[in-house]
Tab-separated table of C-alpha atoms in Angstrom:
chain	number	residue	atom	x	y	z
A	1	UNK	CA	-20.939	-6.259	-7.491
A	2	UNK	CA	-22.427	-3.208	-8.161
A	3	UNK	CA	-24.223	-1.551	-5.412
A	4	UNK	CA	-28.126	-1.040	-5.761
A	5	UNK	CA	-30.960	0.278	-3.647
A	6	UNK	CA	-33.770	-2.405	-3.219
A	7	UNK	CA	-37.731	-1.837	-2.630
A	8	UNK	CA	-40.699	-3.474	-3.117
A	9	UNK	CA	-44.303	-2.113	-5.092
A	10	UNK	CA	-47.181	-1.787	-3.035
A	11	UNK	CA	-49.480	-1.297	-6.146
A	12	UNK	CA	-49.547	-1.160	-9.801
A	13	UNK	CA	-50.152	2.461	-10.414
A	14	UNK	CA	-47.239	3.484	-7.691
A	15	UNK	CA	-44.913	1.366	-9.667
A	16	UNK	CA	-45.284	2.666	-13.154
A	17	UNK	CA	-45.582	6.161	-11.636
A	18	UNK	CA	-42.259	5.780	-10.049
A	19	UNK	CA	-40.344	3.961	-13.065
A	20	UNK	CA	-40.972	6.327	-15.422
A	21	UNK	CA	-40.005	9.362	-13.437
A	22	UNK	CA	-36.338	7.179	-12.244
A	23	UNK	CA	-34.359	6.869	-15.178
A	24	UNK	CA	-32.130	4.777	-12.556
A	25	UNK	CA	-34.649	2.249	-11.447
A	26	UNK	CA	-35.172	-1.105	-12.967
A	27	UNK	CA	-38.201	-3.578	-11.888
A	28	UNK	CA	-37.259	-6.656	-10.906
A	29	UNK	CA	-39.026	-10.309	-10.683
A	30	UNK	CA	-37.520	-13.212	-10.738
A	31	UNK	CA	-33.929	-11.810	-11.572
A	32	UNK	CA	-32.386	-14.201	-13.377
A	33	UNK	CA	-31.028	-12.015	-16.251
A	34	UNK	CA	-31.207	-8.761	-14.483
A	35	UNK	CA	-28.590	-9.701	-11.694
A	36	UNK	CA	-26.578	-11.432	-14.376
A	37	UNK	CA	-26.628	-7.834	-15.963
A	38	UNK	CA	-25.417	-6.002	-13.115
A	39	UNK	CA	-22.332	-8.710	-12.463
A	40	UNK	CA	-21.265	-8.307	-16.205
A	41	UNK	CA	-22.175	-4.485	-15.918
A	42	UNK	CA	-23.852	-4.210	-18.601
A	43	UNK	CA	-27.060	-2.686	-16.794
A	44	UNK	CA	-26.156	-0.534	-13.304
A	45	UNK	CA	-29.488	0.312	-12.181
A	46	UNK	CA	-29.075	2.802	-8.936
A	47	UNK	CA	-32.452	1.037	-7.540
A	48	UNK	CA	-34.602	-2.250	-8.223
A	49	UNK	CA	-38.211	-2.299	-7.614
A	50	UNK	CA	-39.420	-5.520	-6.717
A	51	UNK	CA	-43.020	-6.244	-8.036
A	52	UNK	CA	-43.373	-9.700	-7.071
A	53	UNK	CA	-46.432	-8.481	-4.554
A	54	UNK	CA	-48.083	-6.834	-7.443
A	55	UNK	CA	-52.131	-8.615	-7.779
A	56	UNK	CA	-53.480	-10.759	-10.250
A	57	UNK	CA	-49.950	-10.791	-12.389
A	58	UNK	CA	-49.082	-14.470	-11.336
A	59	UNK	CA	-52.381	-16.440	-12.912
A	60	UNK	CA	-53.047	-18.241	-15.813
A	61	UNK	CA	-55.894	-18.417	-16.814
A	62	UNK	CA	-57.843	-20.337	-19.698
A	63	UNK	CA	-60.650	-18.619	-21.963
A	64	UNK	CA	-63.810	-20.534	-22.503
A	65	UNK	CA	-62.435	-20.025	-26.129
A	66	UNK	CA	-59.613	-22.279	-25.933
A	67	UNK	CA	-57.594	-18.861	-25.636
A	68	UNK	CA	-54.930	-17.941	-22.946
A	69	UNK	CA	-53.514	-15.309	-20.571
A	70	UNK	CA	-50.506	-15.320	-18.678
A	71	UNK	CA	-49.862	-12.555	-16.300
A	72	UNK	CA	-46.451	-11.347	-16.465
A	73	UNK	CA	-45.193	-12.720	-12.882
A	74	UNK	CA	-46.260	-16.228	-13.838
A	75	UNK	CA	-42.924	-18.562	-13.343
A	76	UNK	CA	-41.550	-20.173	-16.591
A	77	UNK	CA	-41.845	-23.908	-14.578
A	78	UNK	CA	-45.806	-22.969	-13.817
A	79	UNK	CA	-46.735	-22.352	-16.857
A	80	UNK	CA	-44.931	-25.359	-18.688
A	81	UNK	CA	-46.660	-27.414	-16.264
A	82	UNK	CA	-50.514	-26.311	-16.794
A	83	UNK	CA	-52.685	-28.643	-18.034
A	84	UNK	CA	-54.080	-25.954	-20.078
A	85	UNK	CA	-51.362	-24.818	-21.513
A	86	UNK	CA	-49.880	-28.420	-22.450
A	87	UNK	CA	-53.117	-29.165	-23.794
A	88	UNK	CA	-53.995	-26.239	-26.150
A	89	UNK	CA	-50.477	-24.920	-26.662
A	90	UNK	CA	-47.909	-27.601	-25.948
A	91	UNK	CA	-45.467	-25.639	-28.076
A	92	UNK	CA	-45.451	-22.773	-25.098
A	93	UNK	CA	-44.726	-25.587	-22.543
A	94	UNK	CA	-42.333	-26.922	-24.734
A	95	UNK	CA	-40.059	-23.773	-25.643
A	96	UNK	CA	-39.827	-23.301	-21.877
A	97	UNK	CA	-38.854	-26.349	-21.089
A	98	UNK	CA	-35.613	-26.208	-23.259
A	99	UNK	CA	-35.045	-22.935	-21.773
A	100	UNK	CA	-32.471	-22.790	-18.815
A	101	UNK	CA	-32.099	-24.978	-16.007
A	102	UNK	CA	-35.122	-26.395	-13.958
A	103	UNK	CA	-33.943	-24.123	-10.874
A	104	UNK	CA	-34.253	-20.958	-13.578
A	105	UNK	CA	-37.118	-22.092	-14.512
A	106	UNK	CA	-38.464	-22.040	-10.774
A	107	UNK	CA	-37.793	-18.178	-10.682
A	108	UNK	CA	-38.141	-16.352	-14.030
A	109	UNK	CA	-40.979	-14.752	-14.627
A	110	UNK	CA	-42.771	-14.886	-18.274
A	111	UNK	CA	-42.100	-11.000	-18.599
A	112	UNK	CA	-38.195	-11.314	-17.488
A	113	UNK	CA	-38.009	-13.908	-20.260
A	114	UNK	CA	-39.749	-11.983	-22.616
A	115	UNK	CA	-37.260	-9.064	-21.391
A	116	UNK	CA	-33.938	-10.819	-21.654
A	117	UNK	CA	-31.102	-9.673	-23.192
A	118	UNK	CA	-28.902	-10.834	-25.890
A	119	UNK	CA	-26.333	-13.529	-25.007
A	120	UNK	CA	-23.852	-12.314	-27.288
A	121	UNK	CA	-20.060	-12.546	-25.722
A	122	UNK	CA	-18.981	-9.016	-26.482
A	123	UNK	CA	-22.157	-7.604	-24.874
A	124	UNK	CA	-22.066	-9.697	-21.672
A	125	UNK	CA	-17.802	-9.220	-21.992
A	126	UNK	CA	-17.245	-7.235	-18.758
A	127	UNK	CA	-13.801	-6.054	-20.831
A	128	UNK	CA	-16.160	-3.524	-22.598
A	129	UNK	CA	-14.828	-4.191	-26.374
A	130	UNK	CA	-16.987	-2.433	-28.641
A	131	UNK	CA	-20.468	-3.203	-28.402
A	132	UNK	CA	-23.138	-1.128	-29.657
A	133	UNK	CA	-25.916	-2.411	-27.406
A	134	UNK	CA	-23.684	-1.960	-24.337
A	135	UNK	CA	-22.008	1.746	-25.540
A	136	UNK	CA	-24.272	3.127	-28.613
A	137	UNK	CA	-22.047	4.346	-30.937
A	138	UNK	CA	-18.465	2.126	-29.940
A	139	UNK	CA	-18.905	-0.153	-33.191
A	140	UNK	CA	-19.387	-4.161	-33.200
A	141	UNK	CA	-17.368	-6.496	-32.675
A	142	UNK	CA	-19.425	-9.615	-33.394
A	143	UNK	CA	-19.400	-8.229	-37.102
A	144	UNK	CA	-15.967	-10.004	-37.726
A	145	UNK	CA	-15.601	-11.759	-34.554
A	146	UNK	CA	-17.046	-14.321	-32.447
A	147	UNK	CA	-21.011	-14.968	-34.528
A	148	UNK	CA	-21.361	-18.217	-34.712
A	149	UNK	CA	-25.009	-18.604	-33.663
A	150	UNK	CA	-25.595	-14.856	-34.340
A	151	UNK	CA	-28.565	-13.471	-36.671
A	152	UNK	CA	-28.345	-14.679	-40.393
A	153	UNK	CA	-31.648	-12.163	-41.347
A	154	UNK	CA	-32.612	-8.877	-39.360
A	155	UNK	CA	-29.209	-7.629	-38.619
A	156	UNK	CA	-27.951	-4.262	-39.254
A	157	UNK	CA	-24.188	-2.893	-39.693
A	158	UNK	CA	-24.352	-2.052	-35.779
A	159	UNK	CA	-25.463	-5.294	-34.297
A	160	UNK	CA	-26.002	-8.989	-35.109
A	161	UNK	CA	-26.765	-10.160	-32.025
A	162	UNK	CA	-29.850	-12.201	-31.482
A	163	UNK	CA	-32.647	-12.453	-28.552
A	164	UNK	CA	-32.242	-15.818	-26.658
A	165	UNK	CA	-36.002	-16.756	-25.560
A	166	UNK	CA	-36.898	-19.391	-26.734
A	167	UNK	CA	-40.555	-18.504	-25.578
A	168	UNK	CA	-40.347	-15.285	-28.049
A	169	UNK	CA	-40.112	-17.797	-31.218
A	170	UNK	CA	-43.431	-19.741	-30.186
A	171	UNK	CA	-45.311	-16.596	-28.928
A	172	UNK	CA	-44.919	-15.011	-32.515
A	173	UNK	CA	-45.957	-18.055	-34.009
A	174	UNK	CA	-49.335	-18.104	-32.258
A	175	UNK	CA	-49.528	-14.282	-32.803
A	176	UNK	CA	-49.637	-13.575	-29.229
A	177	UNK	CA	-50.488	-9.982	-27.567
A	178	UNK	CA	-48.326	-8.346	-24.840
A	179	UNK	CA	-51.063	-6.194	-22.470
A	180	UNK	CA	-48.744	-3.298	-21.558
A	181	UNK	CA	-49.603	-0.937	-18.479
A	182	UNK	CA	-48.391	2.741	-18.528
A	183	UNK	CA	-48.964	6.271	-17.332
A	184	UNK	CA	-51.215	6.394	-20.028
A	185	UNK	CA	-53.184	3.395	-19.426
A	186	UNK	CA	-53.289	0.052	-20.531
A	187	UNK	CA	-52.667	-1.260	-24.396
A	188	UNK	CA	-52.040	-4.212	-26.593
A	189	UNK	CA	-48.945	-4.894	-28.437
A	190	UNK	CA	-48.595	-7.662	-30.975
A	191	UNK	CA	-45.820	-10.050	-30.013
A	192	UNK	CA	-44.329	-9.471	-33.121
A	193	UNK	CA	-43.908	-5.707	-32.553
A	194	UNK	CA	-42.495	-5.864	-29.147
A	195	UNK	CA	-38.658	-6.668	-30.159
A	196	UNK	CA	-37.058	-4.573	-31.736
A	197	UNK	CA	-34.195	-4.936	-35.346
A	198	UNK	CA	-31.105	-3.534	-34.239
A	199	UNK	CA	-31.215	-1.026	-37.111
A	200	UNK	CA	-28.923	1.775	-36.266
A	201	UNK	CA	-30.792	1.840	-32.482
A	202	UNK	CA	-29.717	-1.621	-31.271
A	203	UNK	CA	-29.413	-0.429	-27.887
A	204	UNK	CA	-33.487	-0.599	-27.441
A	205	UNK	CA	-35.101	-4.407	-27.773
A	206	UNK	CA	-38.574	-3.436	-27.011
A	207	UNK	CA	-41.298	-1.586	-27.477
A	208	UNK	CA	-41.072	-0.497	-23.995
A	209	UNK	CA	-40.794	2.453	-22.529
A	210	UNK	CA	-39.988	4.279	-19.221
A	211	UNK	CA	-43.555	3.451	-16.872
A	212	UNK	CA	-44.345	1.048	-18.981
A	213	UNK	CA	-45.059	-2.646	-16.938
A	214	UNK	CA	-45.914	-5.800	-18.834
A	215	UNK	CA	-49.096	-7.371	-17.289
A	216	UNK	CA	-50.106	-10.407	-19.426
A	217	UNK	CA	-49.499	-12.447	-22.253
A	218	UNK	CA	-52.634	-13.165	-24.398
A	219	UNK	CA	-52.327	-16.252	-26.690
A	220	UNK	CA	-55.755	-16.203	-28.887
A	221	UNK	CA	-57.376	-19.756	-29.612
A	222	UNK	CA	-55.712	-21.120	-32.371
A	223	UNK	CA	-56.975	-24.690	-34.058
A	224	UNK	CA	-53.501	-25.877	-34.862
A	225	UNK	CA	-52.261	-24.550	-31.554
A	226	UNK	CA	-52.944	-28.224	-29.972
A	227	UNK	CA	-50.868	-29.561	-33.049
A	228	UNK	CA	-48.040	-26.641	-32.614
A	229	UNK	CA	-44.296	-28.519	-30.686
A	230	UNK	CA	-40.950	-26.780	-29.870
A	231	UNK	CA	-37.408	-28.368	-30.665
């Protein structure tokens, strides 16, 4: 196991400060990809930053509206079991609930899903065959090996890896906002801008950048939102 120096965030603003000036720090919440990540060694974060103390980033909360925001530290089993969010959105609670195992649903957040990394076998292989994701610029080896379940639309020449949240495909659909906190302040991305197509960059999925923590998920009221399901 790779060796890693563990804290824990007193505040917001100290924790986006000190991300984006430690190019060797990850944050960490729940940790079920993350430490999955480090065994396979395909991330070796020096230090973790635990932000599970971090305010207000656990709730869910329903707008008078019919809308919805999820903060970021909110557990995938929580929010599948809200009686708001099985009422107005049953497709959210039902795309987590094929996701994982009940015990991985106990601990991942709703930003570590949204933050998950490709399942793909050559990028998790801890052999280290070529894998542009893992070492930009080695080649692919998914391209004319093992792809079965891989991307048929949105690949590039350097990866065809896909994302594996299921929560992703039903946050598009409902055209979702992710409120992003940085050293700049706070903004909105739409969910459908926050992954990003390999293109010839497939070693970035997001949006994201260094100091940048995800604090919510907005889901605006929708009137076929009660109608929308997952399978």
């Amino acid at each position: 196991m790779h060796p890693f120096a563990l804290s824990r965030a007193e505040d917001p603003a100290t924790a986006i400060a000190t991300h984006a000036r430690d190019p060797q720090l990850a944050f960490i919440a729940g940790g079920t990809d993350l430490l999955g990540l480090i065994k396979d060694r395909a991330a070796l974060p020096e230090r973790l930053l635990d932000i599970n103390g971090l305010p207000d980033m656990a709730r869910i909360e329903a707008a008078p509206d019919g809308g919805l925001r999820i903060g970021a530290l909110a557990r995938m089993s929580d929010v599948a079991a809200d009686p708001a969010v099985r009422r107005h959105f049953p497709v959210v609670a039902e795309a987590l609930l094929s996701s994982a195992s009940g015990q991985l649903r106990n601990m991942a957040s709703i930003g570590g899903n949204m933050m998950q990394r490709t399942r793909c076998a050559y990028f998790r292989d801890e052999d280290d065959l070529p894998c542009n994701k893992r070492r930009p610029g080695s080649g692919c080896s998914a391209l004319h090996g093992l792809n079965r379940n891989h991307a048929i639309v949105g690949w590039s020449d350097d990866c065809v890896a896909t994302n594996p949240s299921d929560l992703a495909v039903a946050l598009v659909a409902l055209d979702a906002i992710v409120v992003v906190r940085g050293t700049a302040g706070e903004r909105a991305i739409p969910f459908d801008d926050f992954h990003r197509l390999p293109g010839n960059t497939p070693e970035r999925d997001n949006a994201l950048g260094r100091g940048d923590l995800i604090v919510a998920i907005e889901v605006p009221t929708r009137a076929e939102g009660r109608a929308s399901h997952y399978s």
